[in-house]
PDB file of C-alpha atoms in Angstrom:
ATOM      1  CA  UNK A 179      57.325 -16.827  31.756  1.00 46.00           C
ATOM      2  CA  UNK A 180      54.642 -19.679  31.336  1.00 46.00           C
ATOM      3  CA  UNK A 181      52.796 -18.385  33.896  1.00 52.00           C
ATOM      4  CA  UNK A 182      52.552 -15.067  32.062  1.00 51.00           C
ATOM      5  CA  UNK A 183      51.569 -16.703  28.866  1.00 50.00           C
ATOM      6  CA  UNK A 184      48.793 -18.523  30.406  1.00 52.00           C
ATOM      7  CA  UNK A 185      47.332 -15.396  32.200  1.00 52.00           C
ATOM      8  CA  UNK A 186      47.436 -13.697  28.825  1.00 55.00           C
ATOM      9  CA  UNK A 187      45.769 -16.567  27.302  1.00 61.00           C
ATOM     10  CA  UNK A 188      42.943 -16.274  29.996  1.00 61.00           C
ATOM     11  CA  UNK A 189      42.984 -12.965  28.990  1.00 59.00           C
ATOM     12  CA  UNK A 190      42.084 -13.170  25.786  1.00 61.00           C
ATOM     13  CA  UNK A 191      39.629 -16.306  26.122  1.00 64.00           C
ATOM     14  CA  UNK A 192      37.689 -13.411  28.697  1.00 66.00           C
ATOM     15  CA  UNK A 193      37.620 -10.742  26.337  1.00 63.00           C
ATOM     16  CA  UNK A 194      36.463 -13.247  23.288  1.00 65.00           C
ATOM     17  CA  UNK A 195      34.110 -14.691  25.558  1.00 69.00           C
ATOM     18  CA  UNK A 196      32.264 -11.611  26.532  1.00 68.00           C
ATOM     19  CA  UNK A 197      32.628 -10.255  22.853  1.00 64.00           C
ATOM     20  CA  UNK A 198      30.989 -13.203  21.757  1.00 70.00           C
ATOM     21  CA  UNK A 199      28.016 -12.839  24.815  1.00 72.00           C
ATOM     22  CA  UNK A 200      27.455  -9.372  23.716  1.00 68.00           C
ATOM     23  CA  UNK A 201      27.434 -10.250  19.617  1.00 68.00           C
ATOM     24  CA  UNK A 202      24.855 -12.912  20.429  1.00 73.00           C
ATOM     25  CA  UNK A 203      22.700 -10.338  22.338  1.00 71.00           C
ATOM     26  CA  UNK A 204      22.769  -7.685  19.964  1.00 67.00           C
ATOM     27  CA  UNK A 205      22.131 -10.152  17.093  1.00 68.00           C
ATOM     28  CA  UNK A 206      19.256 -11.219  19.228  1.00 73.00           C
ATOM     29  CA  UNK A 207      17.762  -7.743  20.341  1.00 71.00           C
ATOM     30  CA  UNK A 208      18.213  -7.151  16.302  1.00 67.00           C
ATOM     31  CA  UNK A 209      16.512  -9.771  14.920  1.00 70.00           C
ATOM     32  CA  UNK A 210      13.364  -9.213  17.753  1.00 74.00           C
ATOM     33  CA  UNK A 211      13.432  -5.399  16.323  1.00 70.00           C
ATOM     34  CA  UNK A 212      13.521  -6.476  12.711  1.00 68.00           C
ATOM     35  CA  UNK A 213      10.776  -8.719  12.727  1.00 72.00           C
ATOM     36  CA  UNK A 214       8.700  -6.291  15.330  1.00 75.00           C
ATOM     37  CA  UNK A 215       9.043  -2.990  12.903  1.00 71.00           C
ATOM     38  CA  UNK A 216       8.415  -5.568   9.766  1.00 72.00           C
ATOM     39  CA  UNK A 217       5.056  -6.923  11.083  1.00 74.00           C
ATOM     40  CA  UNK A 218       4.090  -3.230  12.339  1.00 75.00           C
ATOM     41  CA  UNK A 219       4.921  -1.305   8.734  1.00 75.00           C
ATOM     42  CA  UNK A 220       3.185  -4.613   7.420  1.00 76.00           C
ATOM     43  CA  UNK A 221       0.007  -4.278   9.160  1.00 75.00           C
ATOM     44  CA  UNK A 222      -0.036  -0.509   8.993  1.00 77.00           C
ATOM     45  CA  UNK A 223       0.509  -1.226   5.162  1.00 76.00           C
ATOM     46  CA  UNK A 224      -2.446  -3.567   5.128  1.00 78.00           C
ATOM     47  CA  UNK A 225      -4.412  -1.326   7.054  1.00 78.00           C
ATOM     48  CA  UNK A 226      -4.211   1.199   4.623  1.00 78.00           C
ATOM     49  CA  UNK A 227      -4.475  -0.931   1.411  1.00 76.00           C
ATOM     50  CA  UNK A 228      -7.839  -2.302   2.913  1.00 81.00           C
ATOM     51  CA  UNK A 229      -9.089   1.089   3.652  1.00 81.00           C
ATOM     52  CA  UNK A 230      -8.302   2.317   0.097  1.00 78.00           C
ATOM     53  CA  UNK A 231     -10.103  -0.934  -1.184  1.00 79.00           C
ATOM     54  CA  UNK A 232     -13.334   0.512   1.034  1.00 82.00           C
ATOM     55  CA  UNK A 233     -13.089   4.391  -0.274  1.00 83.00           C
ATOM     56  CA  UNK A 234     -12.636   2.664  -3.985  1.00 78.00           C
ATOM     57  CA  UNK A 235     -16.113   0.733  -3.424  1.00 83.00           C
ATOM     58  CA  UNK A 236     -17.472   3.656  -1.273  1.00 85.00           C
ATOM     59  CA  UNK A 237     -16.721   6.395  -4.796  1.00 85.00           C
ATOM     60  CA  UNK A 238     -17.899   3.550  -6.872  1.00 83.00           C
ATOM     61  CA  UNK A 239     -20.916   3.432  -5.727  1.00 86.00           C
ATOM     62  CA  UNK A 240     -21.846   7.021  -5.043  1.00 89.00           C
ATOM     63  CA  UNK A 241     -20.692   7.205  -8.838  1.00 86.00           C
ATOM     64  CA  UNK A 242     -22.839   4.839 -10.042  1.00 86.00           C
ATOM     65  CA  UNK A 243     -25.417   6.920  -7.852  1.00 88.00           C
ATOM     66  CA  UNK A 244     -24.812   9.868  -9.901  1.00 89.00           C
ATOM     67  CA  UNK A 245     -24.522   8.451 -13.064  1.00 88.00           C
ATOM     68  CA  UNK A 246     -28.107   6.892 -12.509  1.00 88.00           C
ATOM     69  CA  UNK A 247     -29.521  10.060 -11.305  1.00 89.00           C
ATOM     70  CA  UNK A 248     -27.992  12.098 -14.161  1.00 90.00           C
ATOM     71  CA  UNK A 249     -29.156   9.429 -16.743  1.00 89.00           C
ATOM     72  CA  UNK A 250     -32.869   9.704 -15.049  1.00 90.00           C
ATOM     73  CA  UNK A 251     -32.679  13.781 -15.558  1.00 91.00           C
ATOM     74  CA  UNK A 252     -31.799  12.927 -19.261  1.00 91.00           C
ATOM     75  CA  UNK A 253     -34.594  10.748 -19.189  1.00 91.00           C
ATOM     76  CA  UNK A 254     -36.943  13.349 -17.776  1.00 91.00           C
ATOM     77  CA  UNK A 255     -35.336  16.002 -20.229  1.00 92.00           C
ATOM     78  CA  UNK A 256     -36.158  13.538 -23.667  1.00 91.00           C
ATOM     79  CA  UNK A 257     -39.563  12.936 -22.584  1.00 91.00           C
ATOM     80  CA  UNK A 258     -39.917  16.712 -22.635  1.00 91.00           C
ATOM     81  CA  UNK A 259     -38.310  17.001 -26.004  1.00 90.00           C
ATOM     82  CA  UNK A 260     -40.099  14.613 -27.723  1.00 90.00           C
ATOM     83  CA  UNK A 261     -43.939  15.111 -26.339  1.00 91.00           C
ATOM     84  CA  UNK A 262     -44.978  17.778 -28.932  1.00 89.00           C
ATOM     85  CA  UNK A 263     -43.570  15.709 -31.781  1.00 89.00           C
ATOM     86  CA  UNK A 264     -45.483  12.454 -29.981  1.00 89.00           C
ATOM     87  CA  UNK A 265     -48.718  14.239 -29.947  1.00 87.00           C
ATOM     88  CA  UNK A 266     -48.280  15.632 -33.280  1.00 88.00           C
ATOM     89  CA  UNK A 267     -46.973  12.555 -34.616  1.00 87.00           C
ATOM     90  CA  UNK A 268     -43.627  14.442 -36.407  1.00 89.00           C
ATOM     91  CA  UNK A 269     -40.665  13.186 -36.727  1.00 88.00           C
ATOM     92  CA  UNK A 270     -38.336  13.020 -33.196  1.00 90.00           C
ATOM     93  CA  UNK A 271     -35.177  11.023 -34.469  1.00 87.00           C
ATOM     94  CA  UNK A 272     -32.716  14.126 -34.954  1.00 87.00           C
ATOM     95  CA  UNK A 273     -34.510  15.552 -31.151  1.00 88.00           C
ATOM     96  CA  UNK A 274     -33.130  12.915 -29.830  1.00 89.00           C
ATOM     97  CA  UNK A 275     -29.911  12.094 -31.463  1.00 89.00           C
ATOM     98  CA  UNK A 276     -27.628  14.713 -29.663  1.00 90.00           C
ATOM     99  CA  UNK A 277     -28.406  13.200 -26.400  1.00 90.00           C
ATOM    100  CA  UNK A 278     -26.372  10.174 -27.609  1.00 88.00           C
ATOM    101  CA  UNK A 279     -23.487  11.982 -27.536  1.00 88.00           C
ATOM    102  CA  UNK A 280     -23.180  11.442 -23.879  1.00 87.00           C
ATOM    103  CA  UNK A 281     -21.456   7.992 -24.062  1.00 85.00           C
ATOM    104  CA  UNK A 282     -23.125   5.961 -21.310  1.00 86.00           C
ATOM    105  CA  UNK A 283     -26.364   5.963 -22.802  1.00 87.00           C
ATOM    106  CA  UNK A 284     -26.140   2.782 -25.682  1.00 87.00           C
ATOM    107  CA  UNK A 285     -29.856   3.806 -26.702  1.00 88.00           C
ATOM    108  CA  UNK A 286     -32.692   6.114 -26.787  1.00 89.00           C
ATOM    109  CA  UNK A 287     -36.381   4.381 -27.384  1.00 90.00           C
ATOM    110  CA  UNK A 288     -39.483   6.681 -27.691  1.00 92.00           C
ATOM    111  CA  UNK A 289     -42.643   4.583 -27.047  1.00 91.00           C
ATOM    112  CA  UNK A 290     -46.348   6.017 -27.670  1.00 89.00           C
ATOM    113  CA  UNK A 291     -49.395   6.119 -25.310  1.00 88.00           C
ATOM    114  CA  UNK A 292     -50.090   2.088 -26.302  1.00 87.00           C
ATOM    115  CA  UNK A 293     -46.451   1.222 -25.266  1.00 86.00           C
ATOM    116  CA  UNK A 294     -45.417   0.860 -29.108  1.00 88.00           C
ATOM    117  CA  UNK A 295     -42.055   1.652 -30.083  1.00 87.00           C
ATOM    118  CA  UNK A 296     -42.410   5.144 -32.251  1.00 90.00           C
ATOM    119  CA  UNK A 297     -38.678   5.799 -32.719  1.00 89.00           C
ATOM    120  CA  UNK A 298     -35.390   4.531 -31.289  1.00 87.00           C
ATOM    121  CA  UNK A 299     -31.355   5.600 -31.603  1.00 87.00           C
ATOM    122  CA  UNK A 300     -29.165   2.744 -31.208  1.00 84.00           C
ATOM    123  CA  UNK A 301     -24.836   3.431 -30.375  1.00 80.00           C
ATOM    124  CA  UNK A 302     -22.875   0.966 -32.349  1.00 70.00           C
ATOM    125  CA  UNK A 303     -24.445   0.214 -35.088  1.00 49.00           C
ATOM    126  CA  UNK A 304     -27.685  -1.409 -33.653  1.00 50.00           C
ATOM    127  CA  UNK A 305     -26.049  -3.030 -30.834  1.00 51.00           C
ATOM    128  CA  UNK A 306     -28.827  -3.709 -28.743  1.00 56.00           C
ATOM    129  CA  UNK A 307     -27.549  -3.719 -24.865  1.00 58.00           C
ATOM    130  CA  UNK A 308     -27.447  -1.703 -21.826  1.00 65.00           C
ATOM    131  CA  UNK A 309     -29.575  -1.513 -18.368  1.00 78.00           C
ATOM    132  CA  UNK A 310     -32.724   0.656 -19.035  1.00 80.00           C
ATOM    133  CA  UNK A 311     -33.458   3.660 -16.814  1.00 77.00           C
ATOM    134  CA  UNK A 312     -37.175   3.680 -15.549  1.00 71.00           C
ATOM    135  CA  UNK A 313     -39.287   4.340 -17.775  1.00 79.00           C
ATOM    136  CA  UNK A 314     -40.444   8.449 -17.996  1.00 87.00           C
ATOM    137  CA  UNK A 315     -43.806   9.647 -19.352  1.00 89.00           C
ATOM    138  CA  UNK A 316     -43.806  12.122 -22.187  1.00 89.00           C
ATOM    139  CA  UNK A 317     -46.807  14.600 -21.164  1.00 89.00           C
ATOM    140  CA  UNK A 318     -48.295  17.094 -23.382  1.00 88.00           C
ATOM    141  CA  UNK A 319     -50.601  19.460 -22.303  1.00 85.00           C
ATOM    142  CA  UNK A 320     -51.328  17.086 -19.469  1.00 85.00           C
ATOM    143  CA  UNK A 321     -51.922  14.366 -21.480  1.00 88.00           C
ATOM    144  CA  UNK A 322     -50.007  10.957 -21.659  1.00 90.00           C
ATOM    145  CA  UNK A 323     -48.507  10.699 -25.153  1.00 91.00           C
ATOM    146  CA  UNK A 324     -45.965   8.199 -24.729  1.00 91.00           C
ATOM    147  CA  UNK A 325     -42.816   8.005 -22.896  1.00 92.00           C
ATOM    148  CA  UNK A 326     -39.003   7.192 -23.033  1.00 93.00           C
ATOM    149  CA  UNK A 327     -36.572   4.696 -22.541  1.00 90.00           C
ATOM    150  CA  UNK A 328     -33.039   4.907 -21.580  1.00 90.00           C
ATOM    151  CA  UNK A 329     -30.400   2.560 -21.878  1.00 88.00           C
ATOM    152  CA  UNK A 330     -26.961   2.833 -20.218  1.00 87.00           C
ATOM    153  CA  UNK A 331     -23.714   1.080 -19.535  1.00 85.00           C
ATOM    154  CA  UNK A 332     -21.769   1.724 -16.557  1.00 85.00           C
ATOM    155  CA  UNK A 333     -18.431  -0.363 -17.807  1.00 84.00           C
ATOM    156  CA  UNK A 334     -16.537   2.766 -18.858  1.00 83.00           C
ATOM    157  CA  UNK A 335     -16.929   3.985 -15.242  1.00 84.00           C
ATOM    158  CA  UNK A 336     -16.075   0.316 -14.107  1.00 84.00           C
ATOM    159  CA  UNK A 337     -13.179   0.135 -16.347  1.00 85.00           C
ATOM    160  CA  UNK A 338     -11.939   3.366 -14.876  1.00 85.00           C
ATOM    161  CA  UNK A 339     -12.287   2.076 -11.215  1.00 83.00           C
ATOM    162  CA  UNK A 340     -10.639  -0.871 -12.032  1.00 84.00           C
ATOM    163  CA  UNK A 341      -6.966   0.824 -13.637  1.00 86.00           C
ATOM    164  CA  UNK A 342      -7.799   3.020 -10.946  1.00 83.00           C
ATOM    165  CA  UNK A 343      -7.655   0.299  -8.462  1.00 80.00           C
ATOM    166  CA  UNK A 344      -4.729  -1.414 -10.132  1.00 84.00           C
ATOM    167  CA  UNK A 345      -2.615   1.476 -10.631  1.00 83.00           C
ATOM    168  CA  UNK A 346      -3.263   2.363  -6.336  1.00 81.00           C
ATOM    169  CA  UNK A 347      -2.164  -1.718  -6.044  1.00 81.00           C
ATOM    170  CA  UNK A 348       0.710  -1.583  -7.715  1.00 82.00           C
ATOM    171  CA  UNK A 349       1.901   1.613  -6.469  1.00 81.00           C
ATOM    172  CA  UNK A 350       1.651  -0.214  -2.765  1.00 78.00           C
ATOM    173  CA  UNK A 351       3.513  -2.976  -3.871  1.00 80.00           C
ATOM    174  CA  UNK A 352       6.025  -0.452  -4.924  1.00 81.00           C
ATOM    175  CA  UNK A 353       5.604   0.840  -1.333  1.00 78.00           C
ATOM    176  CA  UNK A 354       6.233  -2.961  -0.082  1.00 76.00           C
ATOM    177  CA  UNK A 355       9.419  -3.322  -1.851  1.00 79.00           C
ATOM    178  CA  UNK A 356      11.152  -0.036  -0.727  1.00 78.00           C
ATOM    179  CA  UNK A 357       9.965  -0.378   2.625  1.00 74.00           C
ATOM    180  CA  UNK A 358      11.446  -3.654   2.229  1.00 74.00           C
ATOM    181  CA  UNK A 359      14.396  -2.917   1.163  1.00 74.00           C
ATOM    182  CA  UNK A 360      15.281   0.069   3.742  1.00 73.00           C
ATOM    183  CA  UNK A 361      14.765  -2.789   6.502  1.00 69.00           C
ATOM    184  CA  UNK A 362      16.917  -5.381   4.619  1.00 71.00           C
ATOM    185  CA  UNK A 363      19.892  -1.748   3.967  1.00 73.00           C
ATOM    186  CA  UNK A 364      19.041  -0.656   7.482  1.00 71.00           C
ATOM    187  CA  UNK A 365      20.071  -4.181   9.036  1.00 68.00           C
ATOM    188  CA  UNK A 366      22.685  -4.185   7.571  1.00 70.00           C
ATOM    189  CA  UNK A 367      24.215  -1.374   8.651  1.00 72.00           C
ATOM    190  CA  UNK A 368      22.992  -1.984  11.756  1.00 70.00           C
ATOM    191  CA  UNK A 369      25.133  -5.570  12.113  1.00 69.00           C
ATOM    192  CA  UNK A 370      27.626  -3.688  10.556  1.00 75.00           C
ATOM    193  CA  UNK A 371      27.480  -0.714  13.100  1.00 73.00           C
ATOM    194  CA  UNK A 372      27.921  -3.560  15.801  1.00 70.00           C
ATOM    195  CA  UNK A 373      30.036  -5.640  14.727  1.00 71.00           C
ATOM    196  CA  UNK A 374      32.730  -2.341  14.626  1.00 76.00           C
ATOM    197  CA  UNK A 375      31.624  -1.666  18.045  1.00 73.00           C
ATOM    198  CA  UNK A 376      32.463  -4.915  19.467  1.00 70.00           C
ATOM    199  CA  UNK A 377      35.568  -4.959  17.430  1.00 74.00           C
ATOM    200  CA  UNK A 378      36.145  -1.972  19.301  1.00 76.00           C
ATOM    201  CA  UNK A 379      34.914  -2.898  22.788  1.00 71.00           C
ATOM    202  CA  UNK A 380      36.767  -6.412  22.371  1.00 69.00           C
ATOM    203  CA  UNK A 381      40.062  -4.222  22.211  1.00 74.00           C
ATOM    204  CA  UNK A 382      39.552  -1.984  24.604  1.00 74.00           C
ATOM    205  CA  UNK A 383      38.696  -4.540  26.926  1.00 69.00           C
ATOM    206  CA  UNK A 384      42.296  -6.104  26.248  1.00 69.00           C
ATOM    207  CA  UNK A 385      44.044  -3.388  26.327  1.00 72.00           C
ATOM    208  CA  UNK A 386      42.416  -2.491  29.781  1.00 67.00           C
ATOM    209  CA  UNK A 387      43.349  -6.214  30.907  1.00 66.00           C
ATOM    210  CA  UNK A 388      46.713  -5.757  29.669  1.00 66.00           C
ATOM    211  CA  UNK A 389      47.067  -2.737  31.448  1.00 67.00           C
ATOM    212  CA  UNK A 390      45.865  -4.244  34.594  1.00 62.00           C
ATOM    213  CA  UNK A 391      48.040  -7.483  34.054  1.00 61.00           C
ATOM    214  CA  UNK A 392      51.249  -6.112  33.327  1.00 62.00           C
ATOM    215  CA  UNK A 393      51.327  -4.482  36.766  1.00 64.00           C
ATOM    216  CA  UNK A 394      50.760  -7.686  38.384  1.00 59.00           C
ATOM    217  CA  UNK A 395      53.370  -9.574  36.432  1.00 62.00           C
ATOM    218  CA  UNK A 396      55.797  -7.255  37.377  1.00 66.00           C
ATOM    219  CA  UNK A 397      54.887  -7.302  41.039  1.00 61.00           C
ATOM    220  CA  UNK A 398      54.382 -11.130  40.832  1.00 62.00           C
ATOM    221  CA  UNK A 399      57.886 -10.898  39.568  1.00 65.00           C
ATOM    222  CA  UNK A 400      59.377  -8.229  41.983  1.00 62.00           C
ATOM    223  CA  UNK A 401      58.280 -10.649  44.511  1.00 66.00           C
ATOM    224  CA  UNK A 402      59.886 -13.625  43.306  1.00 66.00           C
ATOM    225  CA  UNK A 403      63.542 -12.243  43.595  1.00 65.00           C
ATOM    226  CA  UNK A 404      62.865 -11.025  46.981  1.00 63.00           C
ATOM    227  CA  UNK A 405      61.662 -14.552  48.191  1.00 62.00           C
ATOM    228  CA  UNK A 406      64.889 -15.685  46.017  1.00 66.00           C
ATOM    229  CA  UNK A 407      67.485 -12.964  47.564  1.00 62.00           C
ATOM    230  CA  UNK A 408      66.024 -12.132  50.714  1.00 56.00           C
ATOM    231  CA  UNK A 409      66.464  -8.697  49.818  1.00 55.00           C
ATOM    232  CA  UNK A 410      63.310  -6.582  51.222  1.00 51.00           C
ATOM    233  CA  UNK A 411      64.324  -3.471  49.718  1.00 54.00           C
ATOM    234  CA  UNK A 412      63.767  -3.958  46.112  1.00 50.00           C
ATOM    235  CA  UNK A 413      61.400  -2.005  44.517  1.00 53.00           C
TER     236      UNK A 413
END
């Protein structure tokens, strides 16, 4: 009866033992997978955040481009405007106003043929500031009667890039944290997964050694009474 305890016991100890082998190998191949698929979704997630940053410069600056070249056609379109009223010496203040209206340009200066200021239009209130377009020559009759200056500011375009930019950053950080958090849920279910499975495979393996066992007690036993009787025909 001892004996059959003990071999029971080994049993057991077997079955833990390889359990216990196969947890540690799973948990293993697991965390190897975890941190594998982490760094790749990472890096692919970097890759893409760094090509965004490039397209954002890329628009920026074909933007800026365009703004400059639609700000020199402006240019080119006052200087037409205003050339009669140069060479007649009117008034070209209200020719001029309704090109402020476009709200990059900060002012509008209208110099004659000695490079003296003849009239300017200033945006908020005389706030003097802005990058100045190249200057354009105001021809009449194909003759130089002054020319014009435009100034510009490119921050509302800037300021659009930039919530532009943020609001692409933060939606990737949003990216981050659900990505991150269907690796942390899909680990979990994954230990979970296997540690059912060797709950199950730990089981079945006893129940097989049981089954394999209990034959051999019996015959172990069977054995015993006929080296006890002598009797051979036992069964």
């Amino acid at each position: 009866m001892e004996e059959n305890k003990i071999k029971s016991s080994i049993a057991i100890k077997i079955s833990v033992l390889i359990g216990c082998f196969v947890i540690i190998l799973q948990l293993l191949s697991g965390f190897i997978s975890f941190r594998t698929e982490r760094s790749l979704i990472t890096g692919l997630l970097d890759d893409l955040w760094q090509t965004s940053e490039q397209n954002f410069e890329n628009q920026k600056k074909s933007q800026l481009g365009q703004l400059n070249k639609n700000l020199l056609f402006n240019s080119k379109t006052i200087a037409s405007v205003v050339a009669n009223g140069l060479y007649n010496m009117d008034d070209v203040a209200s020719a001029i106003r309704p090109f402020m209206d476009i709200e990059e340009i900060q002012a509008i200066v209208v110099f004659d043929e000695k490079k003296e200021s003849y009239e300017a239009v200033w945006r908020d209130n005389g706030l003097k500031s802005g990058k100045k377009v190249a200057d354009t020559k105001a021809m009449w009759e194909d003759t130089d009667v002054g020319g014009v200056n435009v100034y510009y500011t490119d921050r509302m375009l800037t300021a659009r890039f930039k919530q532009l930019q943020k609001s692409t950053e933060e939606n990737f950080e949003q990216i981050r944290q659900n990505v991150s958090g269907v690796q942390v849920q899909s680990a979990y279910y994954q230990v979970l997964g296997l540690s059912l499975a060797v709950i199950a495979f730990l089981a079945i393996i006893f129940f097989l050694i049981r089954r394999i066992v209990q034959p051999l007690r019996r015959l172990a036993g069977l054995m015993q009474e006929i080296e006890t009787s002598g009797d051979f025909g036992k069964r």
